[in-house]
Short mmCIF file of C-alpha atoms and ligand atoms in Angstrom, two decimals:
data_model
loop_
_atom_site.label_atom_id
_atom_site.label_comp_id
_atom_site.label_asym_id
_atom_site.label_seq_id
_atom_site.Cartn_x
_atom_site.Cartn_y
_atom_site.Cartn_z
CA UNK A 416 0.00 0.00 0.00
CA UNK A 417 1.35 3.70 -0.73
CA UNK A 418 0.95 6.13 1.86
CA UNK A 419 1.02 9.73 0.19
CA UNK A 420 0.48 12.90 2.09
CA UNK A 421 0.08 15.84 -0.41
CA UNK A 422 -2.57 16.52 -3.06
CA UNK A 423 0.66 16.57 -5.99
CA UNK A 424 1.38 12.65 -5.04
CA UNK A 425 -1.58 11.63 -4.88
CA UNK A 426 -2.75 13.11 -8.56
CA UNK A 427 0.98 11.77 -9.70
CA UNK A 428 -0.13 8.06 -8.21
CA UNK A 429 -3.74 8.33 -9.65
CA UNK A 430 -2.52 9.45 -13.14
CA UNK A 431 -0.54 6.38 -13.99
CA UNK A 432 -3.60 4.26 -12.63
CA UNK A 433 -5.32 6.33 -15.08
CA UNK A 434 -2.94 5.64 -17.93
CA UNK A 435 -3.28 1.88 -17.04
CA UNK A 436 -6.77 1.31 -17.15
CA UNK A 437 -8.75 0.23 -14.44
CA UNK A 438 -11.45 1.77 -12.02
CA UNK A 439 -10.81 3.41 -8.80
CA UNK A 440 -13.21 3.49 -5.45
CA UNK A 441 -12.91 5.95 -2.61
CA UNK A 442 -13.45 5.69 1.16
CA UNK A 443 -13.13 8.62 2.50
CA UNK A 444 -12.50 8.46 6.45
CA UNK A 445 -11.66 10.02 9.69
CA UNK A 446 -9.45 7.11 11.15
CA UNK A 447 -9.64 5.15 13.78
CA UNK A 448 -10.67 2.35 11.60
CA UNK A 449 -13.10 -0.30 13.03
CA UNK A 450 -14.45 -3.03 11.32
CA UNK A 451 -17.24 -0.66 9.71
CA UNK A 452 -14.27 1.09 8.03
CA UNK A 453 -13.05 -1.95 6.56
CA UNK A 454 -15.88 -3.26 5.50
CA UNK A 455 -16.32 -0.73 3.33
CA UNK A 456 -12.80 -1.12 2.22
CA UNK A 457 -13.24 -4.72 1.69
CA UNK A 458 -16.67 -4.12 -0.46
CA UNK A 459 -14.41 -1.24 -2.37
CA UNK A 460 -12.27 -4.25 -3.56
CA UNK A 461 -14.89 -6.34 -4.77
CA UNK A 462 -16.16 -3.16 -7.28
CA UNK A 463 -12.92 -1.90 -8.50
CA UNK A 464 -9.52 -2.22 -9.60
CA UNK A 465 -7.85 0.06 -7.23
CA UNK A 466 -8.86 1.27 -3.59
CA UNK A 467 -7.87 4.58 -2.61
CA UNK A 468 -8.75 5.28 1.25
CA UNK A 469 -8.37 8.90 3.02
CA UNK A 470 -7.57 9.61 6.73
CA UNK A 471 -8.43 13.06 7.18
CA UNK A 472 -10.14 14.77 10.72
CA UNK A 473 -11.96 17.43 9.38
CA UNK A 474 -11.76 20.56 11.11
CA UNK A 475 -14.70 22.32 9.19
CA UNK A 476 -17.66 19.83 10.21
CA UNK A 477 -16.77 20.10 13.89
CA UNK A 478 -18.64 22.98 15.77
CA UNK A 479 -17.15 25.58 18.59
CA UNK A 480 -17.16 23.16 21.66
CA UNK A 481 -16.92 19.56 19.54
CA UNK A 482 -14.31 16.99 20.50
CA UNK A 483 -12.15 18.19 17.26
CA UNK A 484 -9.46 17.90 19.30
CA UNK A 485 -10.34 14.57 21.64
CA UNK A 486 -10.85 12.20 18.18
CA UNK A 487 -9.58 8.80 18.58
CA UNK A 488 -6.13 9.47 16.30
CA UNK A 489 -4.43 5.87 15.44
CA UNK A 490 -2.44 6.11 12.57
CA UNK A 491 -0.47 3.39 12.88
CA UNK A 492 -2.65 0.90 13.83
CA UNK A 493 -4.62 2.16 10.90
CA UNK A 494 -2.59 1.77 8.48
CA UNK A 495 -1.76 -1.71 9.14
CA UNK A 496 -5.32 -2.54 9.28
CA UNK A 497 -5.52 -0.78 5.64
CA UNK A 498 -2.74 -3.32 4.98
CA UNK A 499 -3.99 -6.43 6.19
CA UNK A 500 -7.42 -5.25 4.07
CA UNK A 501 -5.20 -4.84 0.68
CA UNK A 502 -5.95 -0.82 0.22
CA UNK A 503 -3.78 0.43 -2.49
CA UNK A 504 -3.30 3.69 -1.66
CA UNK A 505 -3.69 5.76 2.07
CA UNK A 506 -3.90 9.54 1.67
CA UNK A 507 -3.12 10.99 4.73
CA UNK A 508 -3.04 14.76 4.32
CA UNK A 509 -2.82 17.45 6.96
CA UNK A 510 -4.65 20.77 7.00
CA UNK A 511 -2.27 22.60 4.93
CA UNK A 512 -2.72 20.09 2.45
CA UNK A 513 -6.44 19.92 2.35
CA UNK A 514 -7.42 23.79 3.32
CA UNK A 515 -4.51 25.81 1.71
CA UNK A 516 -4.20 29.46 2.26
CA UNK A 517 -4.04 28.93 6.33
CA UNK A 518 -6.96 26.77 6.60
CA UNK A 519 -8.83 29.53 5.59
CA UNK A 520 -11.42 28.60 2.39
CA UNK A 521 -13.65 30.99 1.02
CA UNK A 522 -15.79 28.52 -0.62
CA UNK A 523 -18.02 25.83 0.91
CA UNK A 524 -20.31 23.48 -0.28
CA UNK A 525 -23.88 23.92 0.83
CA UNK A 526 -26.76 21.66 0.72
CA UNK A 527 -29.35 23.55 2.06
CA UNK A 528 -32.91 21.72 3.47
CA UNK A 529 -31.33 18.36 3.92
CA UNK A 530 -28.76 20.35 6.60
CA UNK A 531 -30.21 22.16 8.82
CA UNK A 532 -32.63 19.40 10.41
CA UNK A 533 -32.00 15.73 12.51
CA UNK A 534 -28.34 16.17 12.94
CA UNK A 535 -27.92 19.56 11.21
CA UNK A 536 -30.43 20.98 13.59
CA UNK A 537 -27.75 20.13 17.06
CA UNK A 538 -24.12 20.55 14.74
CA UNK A 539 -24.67 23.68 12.74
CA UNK A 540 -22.73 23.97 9.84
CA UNK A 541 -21.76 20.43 10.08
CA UNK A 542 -22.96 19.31 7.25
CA UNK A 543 -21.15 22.25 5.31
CA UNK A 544 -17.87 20.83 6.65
CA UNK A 545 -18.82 17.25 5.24
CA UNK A 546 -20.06 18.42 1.56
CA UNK A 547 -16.81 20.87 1.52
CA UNK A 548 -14.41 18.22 2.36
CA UNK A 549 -16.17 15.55 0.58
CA UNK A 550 -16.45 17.27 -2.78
CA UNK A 551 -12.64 18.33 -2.53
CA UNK A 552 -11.62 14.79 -1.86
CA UNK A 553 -13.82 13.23 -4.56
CA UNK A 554 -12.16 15.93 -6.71
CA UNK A 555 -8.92 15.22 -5.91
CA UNK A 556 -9.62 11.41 -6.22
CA UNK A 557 -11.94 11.59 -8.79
CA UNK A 558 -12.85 8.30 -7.75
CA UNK A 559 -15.61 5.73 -10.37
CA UNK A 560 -16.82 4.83 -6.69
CA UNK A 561 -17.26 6.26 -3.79
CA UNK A 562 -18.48 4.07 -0.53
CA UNK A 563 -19.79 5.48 2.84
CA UNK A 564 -21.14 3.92 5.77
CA UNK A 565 -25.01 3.99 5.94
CA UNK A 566 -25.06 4.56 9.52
CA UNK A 567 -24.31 8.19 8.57
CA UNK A 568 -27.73 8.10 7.07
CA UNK A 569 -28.25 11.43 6.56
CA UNK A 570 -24.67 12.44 5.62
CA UNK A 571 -24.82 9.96 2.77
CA UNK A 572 -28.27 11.46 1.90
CA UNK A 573 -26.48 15.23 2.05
CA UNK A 574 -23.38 13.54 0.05
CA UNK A 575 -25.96 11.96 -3.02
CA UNK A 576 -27.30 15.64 -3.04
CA UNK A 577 -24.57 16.99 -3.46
CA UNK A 578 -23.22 14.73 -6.52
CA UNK A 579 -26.32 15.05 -8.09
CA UNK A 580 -26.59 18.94 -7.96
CA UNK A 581 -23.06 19.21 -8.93
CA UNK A 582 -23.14 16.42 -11.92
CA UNK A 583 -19.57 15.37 -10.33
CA UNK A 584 -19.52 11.88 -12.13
CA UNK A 585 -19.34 9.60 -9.29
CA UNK A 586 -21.51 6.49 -8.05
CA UNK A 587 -22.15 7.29 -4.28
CA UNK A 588 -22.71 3.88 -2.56
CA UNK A 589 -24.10 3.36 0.75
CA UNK A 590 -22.93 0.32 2.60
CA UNK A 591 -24.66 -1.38 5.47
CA UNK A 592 -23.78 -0.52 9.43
CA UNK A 593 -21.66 -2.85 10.54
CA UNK A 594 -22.80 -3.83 14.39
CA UNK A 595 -20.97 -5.23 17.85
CA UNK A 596 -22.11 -8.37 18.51
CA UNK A 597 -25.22 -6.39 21.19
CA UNK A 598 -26.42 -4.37 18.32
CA UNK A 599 -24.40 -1.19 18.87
CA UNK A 600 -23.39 0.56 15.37
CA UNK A 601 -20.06 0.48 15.32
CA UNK A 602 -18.37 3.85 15.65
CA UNK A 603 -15.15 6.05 16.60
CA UNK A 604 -17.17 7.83 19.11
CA UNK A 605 -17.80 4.63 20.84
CA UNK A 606 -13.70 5.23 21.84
CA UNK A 607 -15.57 7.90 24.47
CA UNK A 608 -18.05 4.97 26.46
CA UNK A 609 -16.87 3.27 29.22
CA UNK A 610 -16.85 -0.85 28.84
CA UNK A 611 -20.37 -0.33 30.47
CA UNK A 612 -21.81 2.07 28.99
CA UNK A 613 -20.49 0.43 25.40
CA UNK A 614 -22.45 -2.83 26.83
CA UNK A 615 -25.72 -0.23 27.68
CA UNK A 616 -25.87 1.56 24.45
CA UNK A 617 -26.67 -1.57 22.31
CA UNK A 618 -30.29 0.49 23.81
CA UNK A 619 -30.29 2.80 21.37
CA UNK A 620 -30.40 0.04 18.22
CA UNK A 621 -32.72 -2.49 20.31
CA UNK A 622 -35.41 0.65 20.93
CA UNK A 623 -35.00 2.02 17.18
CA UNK A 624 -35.54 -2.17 16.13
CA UNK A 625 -39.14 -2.01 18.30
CA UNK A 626 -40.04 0.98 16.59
CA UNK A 627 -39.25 -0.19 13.72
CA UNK A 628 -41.22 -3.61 13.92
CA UNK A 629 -44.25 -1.16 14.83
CA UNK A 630 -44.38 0.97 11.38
CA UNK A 631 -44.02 -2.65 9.99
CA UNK A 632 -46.50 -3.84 11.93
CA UNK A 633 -49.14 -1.50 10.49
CA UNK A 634 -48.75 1.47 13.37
CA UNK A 635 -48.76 4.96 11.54
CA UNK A 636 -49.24 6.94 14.29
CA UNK A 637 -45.52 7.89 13.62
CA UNK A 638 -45.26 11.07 16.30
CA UNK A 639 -46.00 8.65 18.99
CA UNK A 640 -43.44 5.88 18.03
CA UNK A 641 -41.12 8.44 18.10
CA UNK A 642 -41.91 9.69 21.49
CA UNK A 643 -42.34 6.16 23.16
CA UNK A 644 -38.83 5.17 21.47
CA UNK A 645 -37.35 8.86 22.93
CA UNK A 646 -39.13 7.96 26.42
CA UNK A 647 -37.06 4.54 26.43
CA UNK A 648 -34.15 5.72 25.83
CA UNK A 649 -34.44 8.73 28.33
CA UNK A 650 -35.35 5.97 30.95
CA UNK A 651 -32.07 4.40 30.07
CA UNK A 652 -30.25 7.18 30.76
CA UNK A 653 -29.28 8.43 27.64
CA UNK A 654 -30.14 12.64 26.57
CA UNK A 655 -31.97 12.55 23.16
CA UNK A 656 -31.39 14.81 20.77
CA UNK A 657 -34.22 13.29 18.30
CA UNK A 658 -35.84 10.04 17.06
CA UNK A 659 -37.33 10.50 13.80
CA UNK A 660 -39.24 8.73 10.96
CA UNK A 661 -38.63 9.93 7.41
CA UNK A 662 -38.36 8.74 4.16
CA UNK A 663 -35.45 7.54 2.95
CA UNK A 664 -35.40 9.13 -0.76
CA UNK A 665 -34.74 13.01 0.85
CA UNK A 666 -35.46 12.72 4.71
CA UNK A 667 -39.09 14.17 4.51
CA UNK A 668 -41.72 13.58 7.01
CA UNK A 669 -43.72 10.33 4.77
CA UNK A 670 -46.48 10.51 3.28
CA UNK A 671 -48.95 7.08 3.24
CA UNK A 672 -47.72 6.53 0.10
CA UNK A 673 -43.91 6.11 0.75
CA UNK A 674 -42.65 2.39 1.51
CA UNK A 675 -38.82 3.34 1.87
CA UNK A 676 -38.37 5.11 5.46
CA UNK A 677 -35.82 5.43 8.08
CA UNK A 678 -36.12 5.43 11.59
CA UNK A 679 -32.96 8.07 12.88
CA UNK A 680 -31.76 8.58 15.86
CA UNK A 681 -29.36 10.96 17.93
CA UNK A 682 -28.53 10.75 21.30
CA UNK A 683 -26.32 11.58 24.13
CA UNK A 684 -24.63 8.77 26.48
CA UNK A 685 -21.70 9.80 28.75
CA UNK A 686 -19.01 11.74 26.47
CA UNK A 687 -20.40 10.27 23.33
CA UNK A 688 -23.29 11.38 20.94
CA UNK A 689 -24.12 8.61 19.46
CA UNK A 690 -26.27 7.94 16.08
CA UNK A 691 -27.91 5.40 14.33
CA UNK A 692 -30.71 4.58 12.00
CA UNK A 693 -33.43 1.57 10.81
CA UNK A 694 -34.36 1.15 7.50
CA UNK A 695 -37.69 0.27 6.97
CA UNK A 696 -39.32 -1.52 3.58
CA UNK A 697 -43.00 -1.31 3.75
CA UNK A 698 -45.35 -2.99 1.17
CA UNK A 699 -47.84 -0.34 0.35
CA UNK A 700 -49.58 -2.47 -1.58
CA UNK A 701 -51.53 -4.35 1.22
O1 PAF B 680 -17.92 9.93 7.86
C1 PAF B 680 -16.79 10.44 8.02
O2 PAF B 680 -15.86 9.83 8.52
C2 PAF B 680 -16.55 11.88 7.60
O3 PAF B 680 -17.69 12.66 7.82
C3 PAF B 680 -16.08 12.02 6.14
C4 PAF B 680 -17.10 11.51 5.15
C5 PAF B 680 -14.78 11.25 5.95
C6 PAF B 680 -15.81 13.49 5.82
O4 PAF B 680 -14.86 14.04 6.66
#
């Protein structure tokens, strides 16, 4: 695997790729690779030729007060995991690299309605950070693929906007969260939870699975499966920031005739804010 750290190498790497033929995916990441991580990795090598991966903790999506600073960092045990999972290429840029002109850009990628709500609504300008970043990396890259995890459900959603707004020529793939064996969504925030409360917040996917089984079960009455599902969770402990319903498609409240929603969730359990989400399939035939 080549490890480059400036945007010159890596377009100097990717150019004789180019020259050779052969598709490229991209997994962008923060680091502190868990098994999530690599599973997109691995699923990157089963859909292309090469498999470029970026380490990058992006100062723009994290808000006045975030743990910016307090981010799991493991570089080396993340590149040999990227190793043992055959990546061919790690870009590991700092800053400089990524935000010339002292960090300082004047442009940022916006993807208004999606933003500001769920997420959006407790991390302003969050999502700004994530298009921004994203688009320069897919830019730099200019990847055939491009795989994130789904548990980010409505970053991926913000990220397909994006790419479709922009015609950048990219397929955005969502993969499947990738769980602990009690449920919990596997995470880098999950660094912040104590062996107990790691064990406890399996909660948060076991309430979001009930409410789930509900909507599938016929209940519509989606208001109050959210507020039983944020009652069960506040009884466990946790602080909520939301649990939600939407559709999938562009996270609006459903309508009866949708039959792709989510279930989303936010919320709050020692140091860590923790998220996850539910896909739900309904047959709106019946
Ligand atoms: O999901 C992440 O790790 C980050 O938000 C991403 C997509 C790498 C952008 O910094």
């Amino acid at each position: 695997m080549r490890i480059v750290r400036r945007k010159t190498e890596l377009e100097a790497a990717l150019a004789q790729w180019r020259a050779a033929g052969g598709s490229i995916a991209f997994v962008p990441t923060m680091g502190n690779l868990h098994a999530g991580h690599l599973h997109l990795v691995d699923t990157a090598k089963m859909r292309a030729a090469r498999v470029v991966v970026s380490i990058f903790v992006n100062p723009t999506q994290f808000g006045p007060g975030e743990d910016l600073a307090a981010y799991p960092r493991t570089p080396e045990l993340d590149v040999e995991r990227l190793r043992d999972h055959q990546a061919d290429l790690l870009y590991l840029p700092d800053a400089a690299d990524v935000y010339p002109d002292d960090g300082q850009p004047a442009t940022f990628v916006e993807v208004p309605g999606l933003s500001e709500q769920l997420c959006g609504k407790f991390r302003p300008g969050h999502f700004r950070g994530v298009a921004t970043v994203v688009c320069k990396l897919l830019n730099r890259v200019r990847p055939d693929l491009a795989l994130f995890g789904q548990k980010d459900f409505q970053q991926l959603t913000v990220i397909r906007k994006m790419v479709r707004d922009l015609d950048m020529a990219v397929t955005i793939m969502g993969v499947p969260t990738v769980r602990e064996p009690s449920g919990l969504a596997m995470s880098s925030r999950n660094a912040y939870l104590s062996p107990e409360e790691k064990e406890h917040a399996s909660l948060i996917f076991h309430t979001l699975s009930r409410a789930a089984e509900a909507v599938r079960e016929g209940e519509r009455d989606y208001p109050r499966i959210e507020r039983k599902a944020t009652e069960a969770l506040e009884a466990g402990g946790f602080t909520v920031d939301y649990v939600s319903i939407r559709r999938q498609r562009d996270l609006a409240a459903p309508s009866a005739e949708d039959d792709a929603l989510v279930i989303l969730a936010a919320a709050h359990l020692g140091r860590a804010r923790l998220i996850d989400n539910i896909l739900i399939s309904l047959d709106t035939t019946r």
